[in-house]
Short mmCIF file of C-alpha atoms in Angstrom, two decimals:
data_model
loop_
_atom_site.label_atom_id
_atom_site.label_comp_id
_atom_site.label_asym_id
_atom_site.label_seq_id
_atom_site.Cartn_x
_atom_site.Cartn_y
_atom_site.Cartn_z
CA MET A 22 231.73 92.59 150.81
CA LYS A 23 229.81 90.48 148.71
CA SER A 24 227.03 92.00 146.88
CA ASN A 25 224.53 90.16 148.34
CA MET A 26 225.79 91.92 151.92
CA ILE A 27 225.20 94.40 150.48
CA LEU A 28 222.26 96.60 151.37
CA ASP A 29 220.50 99.14 148.19
CA ILE A 30 219.94 102.46 151.05
CA TYR A 31 219.45 104.33 147.17
CA GLY A 32 217.00 101.68 145.21
CA LYS A 33 214.91 102.85 148.88
CA ARG A 34 215.19 106.05 148.85
CA LYS A 35 211.57 107.38 148.47
CA LEU A 36 210.88 105.70 151.69
CA PHE A 37 213.58 107.34 153.58
CA PHE A 38 212.91 110.66 152.27
CA ILE A 39 209.02 110.12 152.41
CA ILE A 40 209.24 109.57 156.51
CA PRO A 41 210.48 112.61 157.56
CA ALA A 42 208.61 114.55 154.87
CA VAL A 43 205.40 113.17 156.72
CA ILE A 44 207.14 113.92 160.57
CA ALA A 45 207.08 117.91 159.51
CA VAL A 46 203.77 117.77 158.06
CA ALA A 47 202.61 116.32 161.12
CA ALA A 48 204.86 118.31 163.07
CA LEU A 49 203.48 121.85 160.72
CA ILE A 50 199.92 120.69 161.17
CA VAL A 51 200.26 120.30 165.16
CA ALA A 52 201.51 123.44 165.74
CA LEU A 53 199.32 124.98 163.81
CA ILE A 54 195.78 123.60 165.80
CA ALA A 55 198.01 123.87 169.01
CA GLY A 56 200.29 126.31 168.93
CA LEU A 57 204.20 126.04 169.61
CA GLU A 58 204.99 126.28 173.33
CA VAL A 59 207.39 129.21 173.95
CA ASP A 60 209.25 129.76 177.49
CA ILE A 61 209.50 132.45 179.50
CA GLU A 62 212.68 133.81 178.39
CA PHE A 63 211.22 134.37 174.88
CA LYS A 64 207.42 135.37 175.62
CA GLY A 65 208.43 137.51 179.35
CA GLY A 66 206.63 137.29 182.65
CA THR A 67 207.65 136.12 185.81
CA LEU A 68 209.71 133.16 187.89
CA ILE A 69 208.05 132.33 191.36
CA ASN A 70 210.65 130.18 192.92
CA TYR A 71 209.96 127.71 195.77
CA SER A 72 211.45 125.90 198.71
CA TYR A 73 209.47 122.45 199.52
CA LYS A 74 209.92 119.28 201.43
CA GLY A 75 208.88 115.67 200.86
CA ASP A 76 206.55 114.55 197.27
CA LEU A 77 205.08 117.37 195.49
CA ASP A 78 201.98 117.03 194.03
CA THR A 79 202.78 119.37 190.81
CA ALA A 80 199.46 118.66 189.22
CA ALA A 81 197.89 119.76 191.77
CA LEU A 82 200.07 122.94 192.38
CA LYS A 83 199.79 123.95 189.07
CA THR A 84 195.82 123.92 188.71
CA ALA A 85 196.40 126.18 192.39
CA ALA A 86 198.54 129.32 190.52
CA GLU A 87 196.38 129.33 187.19
CA GLY A 88 193.52 129.44 188.96
CA PHE A 89 194.89 132.81 190.51
CA GLY A 90 193.44 134.09 186.52
CA TYR A 91 196.58 135.22 185.61
CA GLY A 92 197.26 133.38 182.15
CA SER A 93 198.37 129.99 182.17
CA VAL A 94 201.77 128.75 184.46
CA ASN A 95 204.90 126.11 183.20
CA VAL A 96 205.87 124.32 186.63
CA THR A 97 209.70 122.69 186.79
CA THR A 98 211.19 121.25 190.19
CA GLY A 99 214.69 120.35 190.76
CA SER A 100 216.61 118.77 193.98
CA SER A 101 218.30 121.14 195.95
CA LEU A 102 222.41 118.67 196.12
CA ASN A 103 223.16 119.73 200.39
CA SER A 104 219.75 119.45 201.78
CA ASP A 105 216.50 117.07 201.84
CA THR A 106 215.00 120.56 200.39
CA ASN A 107 213.69 120.89 196.53
CA ASN A 108 212.80 123.45 194.22
CA VAL A 109 209.48 124.09 191.99
CA THR A 110 209.99 127.07 189.93
CA LEU A 111 205.86 128.12 189.27
CA SER A 112 206.53 129.86 185.30
CA TYR A 113 203.43 133.06 184.77
CA ALA A 114 204.30 134.48 180.84
CA SER A 115 202.37 138.05 180.49
CA ASN A 116 204.23 141.79 179.19
CA GLU A 117 204.04 143.42 181.81
CA GLY A 118 204.65 140.22 185.59
CA LEU A 119 203.42 140.32 188.48
CA THR A 120 202.60 143.53 190.90
CA ALA A 121 204.56 142.67 194.26
CA ASP A 122 201.13 142.69 196.32
CA VAL A 123 199.47 139.70 193.78
CA LEU A 124 202.39 138.03 194.21
CA ASN A 125 202.36 138.32 197.76
CA GLU A 126 198.53 137.21 197.59
CA MET A 127 199.20 134.30 195.11
CA SER A 128 201.89 132.92 197.33
CA ALA A 129 200.17 132.98 200.78
CA LYS A 130 197.09 131.09 199.27
CA LEU A 131 199.42 128.37 197.70
CA MET A 132 201.74 128.02 201.60
CA GLU A 133 198.70 127.52 202.74
CA GLN A 134 197.38 124.80 200.56
CA PHE A 135 200.46 123.52 200.05
CA LYS A 136 201.45 123.70 204.25
CA ASP A 137 202.14 119.55 204.03
CA ASN A 138 205.03 120.03 201.83
CA GLU A 139 206.02 123.45 203.75
CA LEU A 140 205.75 125.24 200.90
CA THR A 141 208.45 128.75 201.48
CA ARG A 142 208.66 131.08 198.48
CA LEU A 143 212.45 131.22 197.27
CA SER A 144 212.60 135.10 195.11
CA SER A 145 210.53 136.38 192.20
CA GLN A 146 211.60 138.09 188.64
CA ASP A 147 210.28 138.95 186.32
CA VAL A 148 211.94 137.98 182.50
CA ASN A 149 212.36 140.16 179.50
CA PRO A 150 211.11 138.92 176.40
CA THR A 151 214.47 140.89 174.66
CA SER A 152 217.08 139.28 176.18
CA GLY A 153 215.44 135.41 175.13
CA MET A 154 215.46 137.14 171.43
CA LYS A 155 218.78 138.21 171.48
CA PHE A 156 220.35 134.88 172.41
CA PHE A 157 217.82 133.51 170.25
CA ALA A 158 219.07 135.17 167.37
CA LYS A 159 223.55 134.25 168.78
CA CYS A 160 222.33 131.03 168.33
CA LEU A 161 220.92 131.73 165.09
CA VAL A 162 223.86 133.31 163.99
CA ALA A 163 226.04 131.01 165.31
CA VAL A 164 224.51 127.97 163.52
CA LEU A 165 224.35 129.52 160.33
CA PHE A 166 228.23 129.90 160.66
CA SER A 167 228.75 126.45 161.40
CA PHE A 168 226.79 125.88 158.46
CA ILE A 169 228.90 128.11 155.84
CA LEU A 170 232.31 126.40 157.79
CA LEU A 171 230.78 123.18 156.98
CA VAL A 172 230.56 123.01 153.48
CA ILE A 173 233.51 124.89 152.79
CA TYR A 174 235.64 122.28 155.03
CA ILE A 175 233.80 119.10 152.90
CA ALA A 176 233.83 120.77 149.70
CA PHE A 177 237.95 120.71 149.94
CA ARG A 178 238.21 117.57 151.64
CA PHE A 179 236.32 115.90 149.07
CA LYS A 180 236.98 117.61 146.31
CA LYS A 181 237.53 114.29 144.18
CA ILE A 182 234.14 113.61 144.56
CA GLY A 183 232.56 116.92 143.64
CA GLY A 184 233.22 118.49 147.57
CA LEU A 185 230.61 121.27 146.92
CA SER A 186 227.86 119.72 146.11
CA ALA A 187 228.79 117.21 148.93
CA GLY A 188 229.12 119.72 151.63
CA VAL A 189 225.68 121.07 150.47
CA PHE A 190 224.09 118.09 150.53
CA ALA A 191 225.20 117.11 154.20
CA LEU A 192 224.08 120.83 154.90
CA ILE A 193 219.97 119.69 153.32
CA ALA A 194 220.77 116.81 155.95
CA LEU A 195 221.39 118.60 159.03
CA ILE A 196 218.90 121.41 158.07
CA HIS A 197 216.87 117.36 158.32
CA ASP A 198 218.23 117.01 161.95
CA ILE A 199 217.15 120.62 162.90
CA ILE A 200 213.02 119.92 161.43
CA ILE A 201 213.55 116.68 163.43
CA VAL A 202 214.04 117.60 166.75
CA PHE A 203 211.28 120.84 166.21
CA ALA A 204 208.67 118.89 165.27
CA SER A 205 209.86 116.71 169.01
CA PHE A 206 209.81 119.71 170.77
CA ILE A 207 206.54 120.24 168.62
CA PHE A 208 204.82 116.32 169.85
CA PHE A 209 206.11 116.12 172.69
CA ARG A 210 204.46 119.85 173.79
CA LEU A 211 208.23 121.01 175.46
CA PRO A 212 208.85 124.60 175.86
CA ILE A 213 211.15 126.17 172.58
CA ASP A 214 213.87 127.43 175.47
CA ALA A 215 217.14 127.90 175.72
CA ASN A 216 217.58 124.07 175.86
CA PHE A 217 216.40 124.09 172.44
CA MET A 218 219.61 125.82 170.22
CA ALA A 219 221.72 123.78 173.02
CA VAL A 220 220.73 120.82 171.12
CA ILE A 221 220.42 121.40 167.68
CA LEU A 222 223.71 123.16 168.56
CA THR A 223 225.32 119.09 169.78
CA ILE A 224 223.40 117.37 167.20
CA LEU A 225 225.04 119.52 164.52
CA GLY A 226 228.55 118.27 165.52
CA TYR A 227 227.33 114.70 165.76
CA SER A 228 225.70 114.55 162.89
CA ILE A 229 227.83 115.92 160.48
CA ASN A 230 230.05 113.11 162.16
CA ASN A 231 228.35 110.96 160.89
CA THR A 232 228.24 112.19 156.79
CA ILE A 233 231.40 113.00 157.29
CA VAL A 234 232.95 108.98 157.78
CA THR A 235 229.84 107.58 155.08
CA TYR A 236 231.87 110.31 152.82
CA ASP A 237 235.48 109.44 153.58
CA ARG A 238 234.44 105.66 152.95
CA ILE A 239 233.08 106.56 149.33
CA ARG A 240 236.54 108.66 148.66
CA GLU A 241 238.09 105.63 149.65
CA ASN A 242 235.94 103.64 147.32
CA ARG A 243 236.13 105.95 144.16
CA THR A 244 239.97 105.41 144.55
CA LEU A 245 239.77 102.06 145.33
CA TYR A 246 237.63 100.15 142.13
CA GLY A 247 237.48 103.49 139.74
CA LYS A 248 234.84 103.11 137.61
CA LYS A 249 234.54 100.20 137.36
CA ILE A 250 231.64 100.24 139.96
CA GLY A 251 228.49 102.66 139.44
CA LEU A 252 227.75 106.00 140.92
CA VAL A 253 224.87 104.01 143.02
CA GLU A 254 226.50 100.23 144.22
CA LEU A 255 229.34 103.06 145.06
CA MET A 256 227.40 104.98 147.73
CA ASN A 257 225.62 101.01 148.59
CA THR A 258 228.72 99.99 149.46
CA SER A 259 230.39 102.60 150.48
CA VAL A 260 227.09 103.70 153.41
CA THR A 261 227.15 99.56 154.00
CA GLN A 262 230.50 99.36 155.14
CA THR A 263 230.46 102.35 157.98
CA MET A 264 227.00 100.87 159.25
CA THR A 265 227.95 99.58 161.86
CA ARG A 266 230.54 102.13 163.19
CA SER A 267 227.46 104.71 162.98
CA ILE A 268 225.30 102.26 164.61
CA ASN A 269 227.59 102.35 167.68
CA THR A 270 227.97 105.74 168.29
CA THR A 271 224.65 106.11 167.59
CA ILE A 272 224.01 103.56 169.80
CA THR A 273 226.63 104.54 173.00
CA THR A 274 226.17 108.77 172.78
CA ALA A 275 222.07 107.63 173.01
CA PHE A 276 222.11 105.43 175.85
CA ALA A 277 223.65 107.88 177.48
CA ALA A 278 220.67 110.24 176.70
CA LEU A 279 218.66 107.80 177.69
CA ALA A 280 219.78 107.30 181.33
CA ILE A 281 219.72 111.03 182.07
CA CYS A 282 215.86 111.44 180.35
CA VAL A 283 215.27 108.53 183.24
CA VAL A 284 216.91 109.63 186.47
CA ALA A 285 215.88 113.37 185.92
CA TRP A 286 212.03 112.00 185.07
CA LEU A 287 212.70 109.97 188.35
CA CYS A 288 214.03 113.17 190.48
CA GLY A 289 211.20 115.00 188.22
CA VAL A 290 214.12 117.39 187.64
CA THR A 291 211.78 118.85 184.12
CA SER A 292 214.38 121.26 182.78
CA ILE A 293 217.08 118.20 181.65
CA ILE A 294 214.18 116.15 180.14
CA SER A 295 213.47 119.20 177.80
CA PHE A 296 216.99 118.61 176.93
CA ALA A 297 217.79 115.19 177.37
CA PHE A 298 214.75 113.93 175.32
CA PRO A 299 215.22 115.82 172.23
CA LEU A 300 218.61 115.08 171.94
CA LEU A 301 218.22 111.24 171.58
CA ILE A 302 215.76 112.29 169.20
CA GLY A 303 218.59 114.37 167.48
CA LEU A 304 220.63 111.57 167.32
CA VAL A 305 218.22 109.30 165.78
CA ALA A 306 216.90 112.04 163.20
CA GLY A 307 221.49 112.20 162.23
CA PHE A 308 222.03 108.76 161.94
CA TYR A 309 219.23 108.69 159.77
CA SER A 310 219.70 111.56 157.86
CA SER A 311 223.89 110.43 157.14
CA VAL A 312 223.11 106.82 156.17
CA PHE A 313 219.61 106.92 154.45
CA MET A 314 219.54 110.11 152.74
CA SER A 315 223.01 112.12 152.02
CA GLY A 316 224.80 109.50 149.90
CA SER A 317 221.67 109.33 147.97
CA MET A 318 221.40 112.75 147.54
CA TRP A 319 224.52 113.51 146.49
CA VAL A 320 224.33 109.85 143.68
CA MET A 321 221.12 111.85 142.85
CA TRP A 322 223.02 114.87 141.99
CA ARG A 323 225.50 113.38 140.28
CA LEU A 324 223.40 111.25 138.53
CA HIS A 325 221.30 114.07 136.71
CA ARG A 326 224.81 116.18 136.13
CA ASP A 327 226.19 113.28 133.88
CA LYS A 328 222.67 113.40 132.10
CA THR A 329 222.43 116.52 131.51
CA ALA A 330 226.28 116.61 130.21
CA THR A 331 225.74 113.63 128.02
CA VAL A 332 222.78 115.29 126.35
CA LYS A 333 224.56 118.80 126.07
CA LYS A 334 227.06 116.97 123.72
#
């Protein structure tokens, strides 16, 4: 590969580090000002399921439901596969839930107001936040356990290029991806729910794959060129050589996620959008961290270590 075709990833590392830092700070500010949207499974409350026909004005339904004075309401819609009847769910977040009398009165008024849609109450249930928090805790354990295994795996596989440090910086790249996904939930006011953890666990696999491909090429080029090229050129060359593969892999998966978003939006299935859209953001973040961050961090550490060793001598 000709030198003029090699991308100077390391030379622009400060820019690549600043961009996600700005996004993270902006997300923090938005979270402090506007708060977090947390799903009912983590706050507790009541779920009320209705069936309806035709085109339902969900904004009007939300306004009507909140007009009863029992707090904010999250409205999600879905479709029935075996009929032309659709489903809509109202989520009331509260510590004690809604009483049977309140539910009956509320449903009667809503069904009267939306009688053209043949709104019919199907079921209702109280949600205990304890179960949601237990689920969240188990997912965190799974994420931490995967982090440990990934660092150990990379440390052994890439011993020739300083395996432990490579594993640590791959882990930092994964944390970057989680932060960006979390930021997408904040910016687009998506509720933190089970989909959040599903997206995180999915992104970990895609992101680490791109990072391992980059490290693998660095190891191959180190064996091929030896000490003929420095660490900076080694990393820039390796990343450039794997760029096309990383782009193609990301685009293929991202298009699938985008297609799901479009279909879910057209069909009004908001519960799927809260998974597919953050997944799309996470795929882009995983590509970014693998290509523009992990290799540069590894080179910075190696140069710092070599400089420290020289000074001590």
